[in-house]
Amino acid sequence: MGEGTGWAVDVVVLTMNDRHVEFRDAMASVLAQKGVSLRTVIVGNGVEPDYVPTGVLSVALPENTGIPEGRNVGARALAGPGAGEFLLFFDNDAILPETDTVARLVAEFDRHPDVAYVQPRIADPATGETLGRWVPRLKSSDARRPGVVTVMAEGIVLIRRTDFEAVGGWPGHFFLFHEGIDLSWRLWDLGKTGWYAAGVEVHHPATNPARHGPFYRMVARNRVWVAYRRLPAPLVPVYLAAWTLICVYRFRSTGQLGVWFKGLAEGLRGGHGERRPMSWRTVWRLTRAGRPPII
């Protein structure tokens, strides 16, 4: 389960038994890591995992709880005595291309001691392209520029466990989409930051998130939930107005605006859960970092 006597890292991977080749390749790249001590758990989201390498823990959930809650389950399964200092959340169709990829991500915490999470540069293995949505900052044209970031691409991210647990983990009821915004804002509200390690490359196929059936409904609903849960009251309508304009522009030619507005209405009706707005100091810190929490 990885070699070396370095930092301890707990790896959480989800499966629905629908990516037989990709999943095995992903796990092989995880288990080949050196320079860190790894423990790995595979969470079957609504399934009994059909592939569990020797020495890897598995958890089978009776129903599909969604990605964020599945990751919470995995993190809890590796908690307690012997828990790693870091949690690596890793999509089951991603690849760690070098055997020191995780060790290099961990090393970023030594260089930037105020960070709670480190995001690698994600690239499509066939084209080498890094999509704009994989670069967690507003100006994403230069994917090879590292720096402080205020959100995250949730599929591949390394988080310090103490910070993750301090803020309560992923928002499990989001099911899918925008859970990384909610989590990263809470980590910033601890007084921490995020770091984009552009020099550390991880591979992931450049798929379209709209391939998921509930995409348009959930991205709208979850934007409302993020705003209600995390923003000071005066910023909630500003955030929602800004994102309504942005999404109407982005999705105007998809034929899905009606679905998007239904998701918006669903979010406005409630269901967001706890309301724990960030401090105005955090609003200012996010703004100084290049992304005020209204866009």
PDB file of C-alpha atoms in Angstrom:
ATOM      1  CA  MET A   1       0.000   0.000   0.000  1.00  0.00           C
ATOM      2  CA  GLY A   2       2.702   2.416  -0.947  1.00  0.00           C
ATOM      3  CA  GLU A   3       6.270   2.548   0.278  1.00  0.00           C
ATOM      4  CA  GLY A   4       8.311   4.896   2.369  1.00  0.00           C
ATOM      5  CA  THR A   5       8.413   6.275   5.853  1.00  0.00           C
ATOM      6  CA  GLY A   6       7.198   9.766   5.062  1.00  0.00           C
ATOM      7  CA  TRP A   7       3.921  11.454   5.917  1.00  0.00           C
ATOM      8  CA  ALA A   8       0.865   9.258   6.422  1.00  0.00           C
ATOM      9  CA  VAL A   9      -1.840   9.780   3.813  1.00  0.00           C
ATOM     10  CA  ASP A  10      -5.317   8.227   3.826  1.00  0.00           C
ATOM     11  CA  VAL A  11      -6.735   7.761   0.326  1.00  0.00           C
ATOM     12  CA  VAL A  12     -10.495   7.672  -0.332  1.00  0.00           C
ATOM     13  CA  VAL A  13     -11.743   6.285  -3.654  1.00  0.00           C
ATOM     14  CA  LEU A  14     -15.396   5.762  -4.595  1.00  0.00           C
ATOM     15  CA  THR A  15     -16.768   3.179  -6.995  1.00  0.00           C
ATOM     16  CA  MET A  16     -20.096   2.223  -8.516  1.00  0.00           C
ATOM     17  CA  ASN A  17     -18.562  -0.767 -10.333  1.00  0.00           C
ATOM     18  CA  ASP A  18     -18.995   0.989 -13.671  1.00  0.00           C
ATOM     19  CA  ARG A  19     -15.362   1.683 -14.642  1.00  0.00           C
ATOM     20  CA  HIS A  20     -13.675  -1.691 -14.655  1.00  0.00           C
ATOM     21  CA  VAL A  21     -10.480  -0.882 -16.539  1.00  0.00           C
ATOM     22  CA  GLU A  22     -10.140   2.758 -15.414  1.00  0.00           C
ATOM     23  CA  PHE A  23     -10.713   1.843 -11.761  1.00  0.00           C
ATOM     24  CA  ARG A  24      -8.025  -0.813 -11.759  1.00  0.00           C
ATOM     25  CA  ASP A  25      -5.562   1.541 -13.431  1.00  0.00           C
ATOM     26  CA  ALA A  26      -6.396   4.250 -10.896  1.00  0.00           C
ATOM     27  CA  MET A  27      -5.836   1.912  -7.962  1.00  0.00           C
ATOM     28  CA  ALA A  28      -2.567   0.629  -9.414  1.00  0.00           C
ATOM     29  CA  SER A  29      -1.272   4.198  -9.635  1.00  0.00           C
ATOM     30  CA  VAL A  30      -2.268   4.843  -6.001  1.00  0.00           C
ATOM     31  CA  LEU A  31      -0.681   1.685  -4.651  1.00  0.00           C
ATOM     32  CA  ALA A  32       2.562   2.389  -6.539  1.00  0.00           C
ATOM     33  CA  GLN A  33       3.200   5.617  -4.611  1.00  0.00           C
ATOM     34  CA  LYS A  34       6.500   5.954  -2.755  1.00  0.00           C
ATOM     35  CA  GLY A  35       7.843   8.340  -0.132  1.00  0.00           C
ATOM     36  CA  VAL A  36       4.590   8.321   1.853  1.00  0.00           C
ATOM     37  CA  SER A  37       2.781   5.795   4.011  1.00  0.00           C
ATOM     38  CA  LEU A  38      -0.634   5.107   2.521  1.00  0.00           C
ATOM     39  CA  ARG A  39      -3.840   3.586   3.807  1.00  0.00           C
ATOM     40  CA  THR A  40      -6.592   3.288   1.238  1.00  0.00           C
ATOM     41  CA  VAL A  41     -10.336   2.706   1.409  1.00  0.00           C
ATOM     42  CA  ILE A  42     -12.684   1.941  -1.459  1.00  0.00           C
ATOM     43  CA  VAL A  43     -16.276   3.020  -0.834  1.00  0.00           C
ATOM     44  CA  GLY A  44     -18.903   1.223  -2.890  1.00  0.00           C
ATOM     45  CA  ASN A  45     -21.619   3.829  -3.372  1.00  0.00           C
ATOM     46  CA  GLY A  46     -24.706   1.655  -3.493  1.00  0.00           C
ATOM     47  CA  VAL A  47     -22.672  -1.428  -4.450  1.00  0.00           C
ATOM     48  CA  GLU A  48     -20.322  -4.028  -3.034  1.00  0.00           C
ATOM     49  CA  PRO A  49     -16.965  -3.102  -4.606  1.00  0.00           C
ATOM     50  CA  ASP A  50     -16.095  -5.681  -7.249  1.00  0.00           C
ATOM     51  CA  TYR A  51     -12.359  -4.988  -6.997  1.00  0.00           C
ATOM     52  CA  VAL A  52     -10.473  -4.556  -3.728  1.00  0.00           C
ATOM     53  CA  PRO A  53      -6.680  -5.004  -3.877  1.00  0.00           C
ATOM     54  CA  THR A  54      -4.972  -6.866  -1.071  1.00  0.00           C
ATOM     55  CA  GLY A  55      -4.480  -4.685   1.999  1.00  0.00           C
ATOM     56  CA  VAL A  56      -7.104  -2.123   0.960  1.00  0.00           C
ATOM     57  CA  LEU A  57     -10.147  -1.524   3.151  1.00  0.00           C
ATOM     58  CA  SER A  58     -13.605  -1.477   1.585  1.00  0.00           C
ATOM     59  CA  VAL A  59     -16.995  -0.174   2.669  1.00  0.00           C
ATOM     60  CA  ALA A  60     -20.255  -1.060   0.892  1.00  0.00           C
ATOM     61  CA  LEU A  61     -23.116   1.425   1.203  1.00  0.00           C
ATOM     62  CA  PRO A  62     -26.643   0.058   0.716  1.00  0.00           C
ATOM     63  CA  GLU A  63     -27.580   2.988  -1.529  1.00  0.00           C
ATOM     64  CA  ASN A  64     -25.848   5.660  -3.571  1.00  0.00           C
ATOM     65  CA  THR A  65     -25.410   8.525  -1.119  1.00  0.00           C
ATOM     66  CA  GLY A  66     -23.708  10.809  -3.644  1.00  0.00           C
ATOM     67  CA  ILE A  67     -20.059  11.724  -3.972  1.00  0.00           C
ATOM     68  CA  PRO A  68     -19.545  14.064  -0.983  1.00  0.00           C
ATOM     69  CA  GLU A  69     -21.210  11.781   1.555  1.00  0.00           C
ATOM     70  CA  GLY A  70     -19.431   8.753   0.106  1.00  0.00           C
ATOM     71  CA  ARG A  71     -16.154  10.567   0.685  1.00  0.00           C
ATOM     72  CA  ASN A  72     -17.182  11.419   4.251  1.00  0.00           C
ATOM     73  CA  VAL A  73     -17.837   7.717   4.858  1.00  0.00           C
ATOM     74  CA  GLY A  74     -14.392   6.852   3.529  1.00  0.00           C
ATOM     75  CA  ALA A  75     -12.693   9.488   5.672  1.00  0.00           C
ATOM     76  CA  ARG A  76     -14.478   8.202   8.779  1.00  0.00           C
ATOM     77  CA  ALA A  77     -13.537   4.607   7.952  1.00  0.00           C
ATOM     78  CA  LEU A  78      -9.845   5.563   8.209  1.00  0.00           C
ATOM     79  CA  ALA A  79     -10.226   7.865  11.233  1.00  0.00           C
ATOM     80  CA  GLY A  80      -9.147   7.145  14.783  1.00  0.00           C
ATOM     81  CA  PRO A  81      -5.821   5.634  15.893  1.00  0.00           C
ATOM     82  CA  GLY A  82      -3.373   5.469  13.021  1.00  0.00           C
ATOM     83  CA  ALA A  83      -5.239   8.034  10.927  1.00  0.00           C
ATOM     84  CA  GLY A  84      -3.088   9.811   8.376  1.00  0.00           C
ATOM     85  CA  GLU A  85      -2.277  13.485   8.676  1.00  0.00           C
ATOM     86  CA  PHE A  86      -3.623  14.008   5.162  1.00  0.00           C
ATOM     87  CA  LEU A  87      -6.662  12.850   3.203  1.00  0.00           C
ATOM     88  CA  LEU A  88      -6.412  12.343  -0.555  1.00  0.00           C
ATOM     89  CA  PHE A  89      -9.790  12.293  -2.299  1.00  0.00           C
ATOM     90  CA  PHE A  90      -9.282  10.644  -5.650  1.00  0.00           C
ATOM     91  CA  ASP A  91     -11.648   9.999  -8.579  1.00  0.00           C
ATOM     92  CA  ASN A  92     -11.692   6.388  -9.715  1.00  0.00           C
ATOM     93  CA  ASP A  93     -10.848   7.257 -13.318  1.00  0.00           C
ATOM     94  CA  ALA A  94      -7.832   9.413 -12.448  1.00  0.00           C
ATOM     95  CA  ILE A  95      -4.173   8.407 -12.635  1.00  0.00           C
ATOM     96  CA  LEU A  96      -1.154   9.427 -10.578  1.00  0.00           C
ATOM     97  CA  PRO A  97       1.414   9.433 -13.403  1.00  0.00           C
ATOM     98  CA  GLU A  98       4.559   9.304 -11.239  1.00  0.00           C
ATOM     99  CA  THR A  99       5.319   7.234  -8.163  1.00  0.00           C
ATOM    100  CA  ASP A 100       6.188  10.377  -6.175  1.00  0.00           C
ATOM    101  CA  THR A 101       3.058  12.364  -7.080  1.00  0.00           C
ATOM    102  CA  VAL A 102       1.479  12.157  -3.619  1.00  0.00           C
ATOM    103  CA  ALA A 103       4.800  12.835  -1.892  1.00  0.00           C
ATOM    104  CA  ARG A 104       5.215  15.993  -3.988  1.00  0.00           C
ATOM    105  CA  LEU A 105       1.723  17.147  -3.043  1.00  0.00           C
ATOM    106  CA  VAL A 106       2.476  16.586   0.638  1.00  0.00           C
ATOM    107  CA  ALA A 107       5.720  18.562   0.275  1.00  0.00           C
ATOM    108  CA  GLU A 108       3.660  21.616  -0.707  1.00  0.00           C
ATOM    109  CA  PHE A 109       2.347  21.768   2.868  1.00  0.00           C
ATOM    110  CA  ASP A 110       5.889  22.286   4.131  1.00  0.00           C
ATOM    111  CA  ARG A 111       6.424  25.114   1.646  1.00  0.00           C
ATOM    112  CA  HIS A 112       3.060  26.707   2.452  1.00  0.00           C
ATOM    113  CA  PRO A 113       2.284  25.975   6.121  1.00  0.00           C
ATOM    114  CA  ASP A 114      -0.922  28.050   6.154  1.00  0.00           C
ATOM    115  CA  VAL A 115      -2.707  25.921   3.547  1.00  0.00           C
ATOM    116  CA  ALA A 116      -5.478  23.462   4.404  1.00  0.00           C
ATOM    117  CA  TYR A 117      -5.644  21.841   0.962  1.00  0.00           C
ATOM    118  CA  VAL A 118      -3.460  21.379  -2.090  1.00  0.00           C
ATOM    119  CA  GLN A 119      -4.820  20.982  -5.596  1.00  0.00           C
ATOM    120  CA  PRO A 120      -2.653  19.428  -8.334  1.00  0.00           C
ATOM    121  CA  ARG A 121      -2.846  20.407 -11.991  1.00  0.00           C
ATOM    122  CA  ILE A 122      -5.257  18.020 -13.688  1.00  0.00           C
ATOM    123  CA  ALA A 123      -4.568  17.151 -17.325  1.00  0.00           C
ATOM    124  CA  ASP A 124      -6.330  14.942 -19.844  1.00  0.00           C
ATOM    125  CA  PRO A 125      -4.029  11.951 -20.469  1.00  0.00           C
ATOM    126  CA  ALA A 126      -4.721  11.871 -24.203  1.00  0.00           C
ATOM    127  CA  THR A 127      -4.405  15.574 -25.059  1.00  0.00           C
ATOM    128  CA  GLY A 128      -2.452  17.004 -22.122  1.00  0.00           C
ATOM    129  CA  GLU A 129      -5.117  19.711 -21.876  1.00  0.00           C
ATOM    130  CA  THR A 130      -6.056  21.244 -18.539  1.00  0.00           C
ATOM    131  CA  LEU A 131      -9.665  22.427 -18.679  1.00  0.00           C
ATOM    132  CA  GLY A 132     -10.519  25.842 -17.303  1.00  0.00           C
ATOM    133  CA  ARG A 133     -12.891  24.326 -14.744  1.00  0.00           C
ATOM    134  CA  TRP A 134      -9.966  22.329 -13.349  1.00  0.00           C
ATOM    135  CA  VAL A 135      -8.002  25.481 -12.515  1.00  0.00           C
ATOM    136  CA  PRO A 136      -9.520  26.765  -9.260  1.00  0.00           C
ATOM    137  CA  ARG A 137      -9.261  30.502  -9.874  1.00  0.00           C
ATOM    138  CA  LEU A 138     -11.081  33.052 -12.012  1.00  0.00           C
ATOM    139  CA  LYS A 139      -8.230  33.634 -14.475  1.00  0.00           C
ATOM    140  CA  SER A 140      -7.628  30.073 -15.647  1.00  0.00           C
ATOM    141  CA  SER A 141      -5.912  30.671 -18.998  1.00  0.00           C
ATOM    142  CA  ASP A 142      -2.470  29.846 -17.604  1.00  0.00           C
ATOM    143  CA  ALA A 143      -2.938  26.421 -16.054  1.00  0.00           C
ATOM    144  CA  ARG A 144       0.772  26.138 -15.242  1.00  0.00           C
ATOM    145  CA  ARG A 145       0.845  29.117 -12.879  1.00  0.00           C
ATOM    146  CA  PRO A 146       0.757  28.040  -9.220  1.00  0.00           C
ATOM    147  CA  GLY A 147      -0.702  30.134  -6.452  1.00  0.00           C
ATOM    148  CA  VAL A 148      -3.227  30.613  -3.694  1.00  0.00           C
ATOM    149  CA  VAL A 149      -6.760  29.509  -4.614  1.00  0.00           C
ATOM    150  CA  THR A 150     -10.112  29.937  -2.895  1.00  0.00           C
ATOM    151  CA  VAL A 151     -12.070  26.987  -4.329  1.00  0.00           C
ATOM    152  CA  MET A 152     -11.107  23.499  -5.486  1.00  0.00           C
ATOM    153  CA  ALA A 153     -11.662  20.933  -8.208  1.00  0.00           C
ATOM    154  CA  GLU A 154     -13.112  18.244  -5.969  1.00  0.00           C
ATOM    155  CA  GLY A 155     -12.073  15.138  -7.923  1.00  0.00           C
ATOM    156  CA  ILE A 156      -8.419  15.141  -6.854  1.00  0.00           C
ATOM    157  CA  VAL A 157      -7.473  17.118  -3.767  1.00  0.00           C
ATOM    158  CA  LEU A 158      -5.218  16.618  -0.722  1.00  0.00           C
ATOM    159  CA  ILE A 159      -6.543  18.035   2.577  1.00  0.00           C
ATOM    160  CA  ARG A 160      -5.026  18.165   6.047  1.00  0.00           C
ATOM    161  CA  ARG A 161      -7.207  15.866   8.125  1.00  0.00           C
ATOM    162  CA  THR A 162      -7.378  18.072  11.228  1.00  0.00           C
ATOM    163  CA  ASP A 163      -8.728  20.950   9.133  1.00  0.00           C
ATOM    164  CA  PHE A 164     -11.148  18.673   7.278  1.00  0.00           C
ATOM    165  CA  GLU A 165     -12.545  17.359  10.554  1.00  0.00           C
ATOM    166  CA  ALA A 166     -12.626  20.807  12.161  1.00  0.00           C
ATOM    167  CA  VAL A 167     -15.069  22.077   9.542  1.00  0.00           C
ATOM    168  CA  GLY A 168     -17.191  18.926   9.440  1.00  0.00           C
ATOM    169  CA  GLY A 169     -16.094  17.406   6.136  1.00  0.00           C
ATOM    170  CA  TRP A 170     -17.941  17.532   2.829  1.00  0.00           C
ATOM    171  CA  PRO A 171     -21.584  18.707   2.717  1.00  0.00           C
ATOM    172  CA  GLY A 172     -22.957  15.209   2.291  1.00  0.00           C
ATOM    173  CA  HIS A 173     -26.492  16.107   1.200  1.00  0.00           C
ATOM    174  CA  PHE A 174     -25.261  18.027  -1.874  1.00  0.00           C
ATOM    175  CA  PHE A 175     -25.007  14.631  -3.650  1.00  0.00           C
ATOM    176  CA  LEU A 176     -22.998  16.097  -6.546  1.00  0.00           C
ATOM    177  CA  PHE A 177     -21.621  19.493  -7.683  1.00  0.00           C
ATOM    178  CA  HIS A 178     -20.323  22.546  -5.802  1.00  0.00           C
ATOM    179  CA  GLU A 179     -19.474  20.664  -2.627  1.00  0.00           C
ATOM    180  CA  GLY A 180     -15.892  21.902  -3.048  1.00  0.00           C
ATOM    181  CA  ILE A 181     -16.973  25.533  -2.838  1.00  0.00           C
ATOM    182  CA  ASP A 182     -18.749  24.889   0.439  1.00  0.00           C
ATOM    183  CA  LEU A 183     -15.780  22.979   1.881  1.00  0.00           C
ATOM    184  CA  SER A 184     -13.084  25.386   0.704  1.00  0.00           C
ATOM    185  CA  TRP A 185     -14.927  28.433   2.091  1.00  0.00           C
ATOM    186  CA  ARG A 186     -15.192  26.719   5.479  1.00  0.00           C
ATOM    187  CA  LEU A 187     -11.466  25.926   5.401  1.00  0.00           C
ATOM    188  CA  TRP A 188     -10.717  29.558   4.596  1.00  0.00           C
ATOM    189  CA  ASP A 189     -12.969  30.578   7.493  1.00  0.00           C
ATOM    190  CA  LEU A 190     -10.578  28.660   9.760  1.00  0.00           C
ATOM    191  CA  GLY A 191      -7.949  31.175   8.752  1.00  0.00           C
ATOM    192  CA  LYS A 192      -6.343  28.751   6.267  1.00  0.00           C
ATOM    193  CA  THR A 193      -5.826  28.966   2.499  1.00  0.00           C
ATOM    194  CA  GLY A 194      -5.721  26.666  -0.522  1.00  0.00           C
ATOM    195  CA  TRP A 195      -2.799  26.117  -2.874  1.00  0.00           C
ATOM    196  CA  TYR A 196      -2.771  25.196  -6.568  1.00  0.00           C
ATOM    197  CA  ALA A 197       0.373  23.129  -7.194  1.00  0.00           C
ATOM    198  CA  ALA A 198       0.592  23.577 -10.943  1.00  0.00           C
ATOM    199  CA  GLY A 199       3.876  21.692 -11.111  1.00  0.00           C
ATOM    200  CA  VAL A 200       2.307  18.455  -9.860  1.00  0.00           C
ATOM    201  CA  GLU A 201       0.356  16.807 -12.678  1.00  0.00           C
ATOM    202  CA  VAL A 202      -2.440  14.279 -12.269  1.00  0.00           C
ATOM    203  CA  HIS A 203      -4.331  12.698 -15.154  1.00  0.00           C
ATOM    204  CA  HIS A 204      -8.105  12.655 -15.565  1.00  0.00           C
ATOM    205  CA  PRO A 205     -10.172  12.276 -18.754  1.00  0.00           C
ATOM    206  CA  ALA A 206     -11.739  15.527 -19.953  1.00  0.00           C
ATOM    207  CA  THR A 207     -15.380  14.479 -19.674  1.00  0.00           C
ATOM    208  CA  ASN A 208     -18.363  16.817 -19.780  1.00  0.00           C
ATOM    209  CA  PRO A 209     -20.044  17.194 -16.346  1.00  0.00           C
ATOM    210  CA  ALA A 210     -23.373  17.710 -18.112  1.00  0.00           C
ATOM    211  CA  ARG A 211     -23.292  13.989 -18.944  1.00  0.00           C
ATOM    212  CA  HIS A 212     -24.786  13.463 -15.493  1.00  0.00           C
ATOM    213  CA  GLY A 213     -28.588  13.519 -15.783  1.00  0.00           C
ATOM    214  CA  PRO A 214     -29.285  15.885 -12.875  1.00  0.00           C
ATOM    215  CA  PHE A 215     -26.471  18.307 -13.795  1.00  0.00           C
ATOM    216  CA  TYR A 216     -28.533  21.419 -14.566  1.00  0.00           C
ATOM    217  CA  ARG A 217     -30.898  20.967 -11.632  1.00  0.00           C
ATOM    218  CA  MET A 218     -28.195  20.249  -9.076  1.00  0.00           C
ATOM    219  CA  VAL A 219     -25.764  22.980 -10.100  1.00  0.00           C
ATOM    220  CA  ALA A 220     -28.584  25.498  -9.630  1.00  0.00           C
ATOM    221  CA  ARG A 221     -29.902  24.032  -6.386  1.00  0.00           C
ATOM    222  CA  ASN A 222     -26.455  23.671  -4.855  1.00  0.00           C
ATOM    223  CA  ARG A 223     -25.440  27.235  -5.726  1.00  0.00           C
ATOM    224  CA  VAL A 224     -28.384  28.424  -3.666  1.00  0.00           C
ATOM    225  CA  TRP A 225     -27.448  26.081  -0.850  1.00  0.00           C
ATOM    226  CA  VAL A 226     -23.829  27.305  -0.841  1.00  0.00           C
ATOM    227  CA  ALA A 227     -25.008  30.916  -0.642  1.00  0.00           C
ATOM    228  CA  TYR A 228     -27.519  30.293   2.154  1.00  0.00           C
ATOM    229  CA  ARG A 229     -25.089  28.188   4.168  1.00  0.00           C
ATOM    230  CA  ARG A 230     -21.902  30.215   3.920  1.00  0.00           C
ATOM    231  CA  LEU A 231     -22.416  33.876   2.987  1.00  0.00           C
ATOM    232  CA  PRO A 232     -23.242  36.856   5.210  1.00  0.00           C
ATOM    233  CA  ALA A 233     -26.880  37.809   4.588  1.00  0.00           C
ATOM    234  CA  PRO A 234     -26.199  40.945   2.492  1.00  0.00           C
ATOM    235  CA  LEU A 235     -24.107  38.905   0.017  1.00  0.00           C
ATOM    236  CA  VAL A 236     -26.645  36.124  -0.580  1.00  0.00           C
ATOM    237  CA  PRO A 237     -28.824  38.013  -3.132  1.00  0.00           C
ATOM    238  CA  VAL A 238     -25.720  39.453  -4.826  1.00  0.00           C
ATOM    239  CA  TYR A 239     -24.197  35.996  -5.250  1.00  0.00           C
ATOM    240  CA  LEU A 240     -27.430  34.469  -6.546  1.00  0.00           C
ATOM    241  CA  ALA A 241     -28.069  37.337  -8.964  1.00  0.00           C
ATOM    242  CA  ALA A 242     -24.530  37.104 -10.339  1.00  0.00           C
ATOM    243  CA  TRP A 243     -24.766  33.353 -10.865  1.00  0.00           C
ATOM    244  CA  THR A 244     -28.206  33.564 -12.423  1.00  0.00           C
ATOM    245  CA  LEU A 245     -26.845  35.952 -15.051  1.00  0.00           C
ATOM    246  CA  ILE A 246     -23.743  33.819 -15.624  1.00  0.00           C
ATOM    247  CA  CYS A 247     -25.689  30.571 -15.973  1.00  0.00           C
ATOM    248  CA  VAL A 248     -28.384  32.028 -18.216  1.00  0.00           C
ATOM    249  CA  TYR A 249     -25.579  33.127 -20.526  1.00  0.00           C
ATOM    250  CA  ARG A 250     -23.722  29.805 -20.328  1.00  0.00           C
ATOM    251  CA  PHE A 251     -26.725  27.519 -20.725  1.00  0.00           C
ATOM    252  CA  ARG A 252     -28.879  29.606 -23.066  1.00  0.00           C
ATOM    253  CA  SER A 253     -28.267  27.308 -26.043  1.00  0.00           C
ATOM    254  CA  THR A 254     -28.558  23.979 -24.210  1.00  0.00           C
ATOM    255  CA  GLY A 255     -32.328  23.786 -24.024  1.00  0.00           C
ATOM    256  CA  GLN A 256     -31.961  23.143 -20.287  1.00  0.00           C
ATOM    257  CA  LEU A 257     -32.672  26.563 -18.804  1.00  0.00           C
ATOM    258  CA  GLY A 258     -36.098  25.410 -17.648  1.00  0.00           C
ATOM    259  CA  VAL A 259     -34.475  22.565 -15.709  1.00  0.00           C
ATOM    260  CA  TRP A 260     -31.899  24.982 -14.310  1.00  0.00           C
ATOM    261  CA  PHE A 261     -34.594  27.357 -13.040  1.00  0.00           C
ATOM    262  CA  LYS A 262     -36.440  24.426 -11.440  1.00  0.00           C
ATOM    263  CA  GLY A 263     -33.238  23.626  -9.574  1.00  0.00           C
ATOM    264  CA  LEU A 264     -32.950  27.264  -8.528  1.00  0.00           C
ATOM    265  CA  ALA A 265     -36.506  27.174  -7.187  1.00  0.00           C
ATOM    266  CA  GLU A 266     -35.782  23.919  -5.354  1.00  0.00           C
ATOM    267  CA  GLY A 267     -32.821  25.524  -3.624  1.00  0.00           C
ATOM    268  CA  LEU A 268     -34.817  28.596  -2.672  1.00  0.00           C
ATOM    269  CA  ARG A 269     -37.469  26.391  -1.031  1.00  0.00           C
ATOM    270  CA  GLY A 270     -34.889  25.174   1.486  1.00  0.00           C
ATOM    271  CA  GLY A 271     -33.008  22.013   2.332  1.00  0.00           C
ATOM    272  CA  HIS A 272     -29.632  23.713   2.575  1.00  0.00           C
ATOM    273  CA  GLY A 273     -29.020  22.502   6.122  1.00  0.00           C
ATOM    274  CA  GLU A 274     -26.959  24.421   8.653  1.00  0.00           C
ATOM    275  CA  ARG A 275     -26.366  28.121   8.197  1.00  0.00           C
ATOM    276  CA  ARG A 276     -22.889  29.064   9.377  1.00  0.00           C
ATOM    277  CA  PRO A 277     -21.878  32.155   7.409  1.00  0.00           C
ATOM    278  CA  MET A 278     -18.253  33.062   6.986  1.00  0.00           C
ATOM    279  CA  SER A 279     -16.901  36.091   8.798  1.00  0.00           C
ATOM    280  CA  TRP A 280     -16.474  39.425   7.062  1.00  0.00           C
ATOM    281  CA  ARG A 281     -12.750  38.952   7.623  1.00  0.00           C
ATOM    282  CA  THR A 282     -12.930  35.812   5.472  1.00  0.00           C
ATOM    283  CA  VAL A 283     -14.861  37.734   2.817  1.00  0.00           C
ATOM    284  CA  TRP A 284     -12.016  40.251   2.753  1.00  0.00           C
ATOM    285  CA  ARG A 285      -9.332  37.538   2.651  1.00  0.00           C
ATOM    286  CA  LEU A 286     -11.062  35.792  -0.258  1.00  0.00           C
ATOM    287  CA  THR A 287     -11.377  39.100  -2.075  1.00  0.00           C
ATOM    288  CA  ARG A 288      -7.705  39.895  -1.556  1.00  0.00           C
ATOM    289  CA  ALA A 289      -6.855  36.403  -2.856  1.00  0.00           C
ATOM    290  CA  GLY A 290      -8.544  37.270  -6.160  1.00  0.00           C
ATOM    291  CA  ARG A 291     -12.045  35.881  -5.846  1.00  0.00           C
ATOM    292  CA  PRO A 292     -14.642  37.798  -3.834  1.00  0.00           C
ATOM    293  CA  PRO A 293     -17.351  35.354  -2.709  1.00  0.00           C
ATOM    294  CA  ILE A 294     -20.027  36.736  -5.005  1.00  0.00           C
ATOM    295  CA  ILE A 295     -18.765  35.047  -8.225  1.00  0.00           C
TER     296      ILE A 295
END
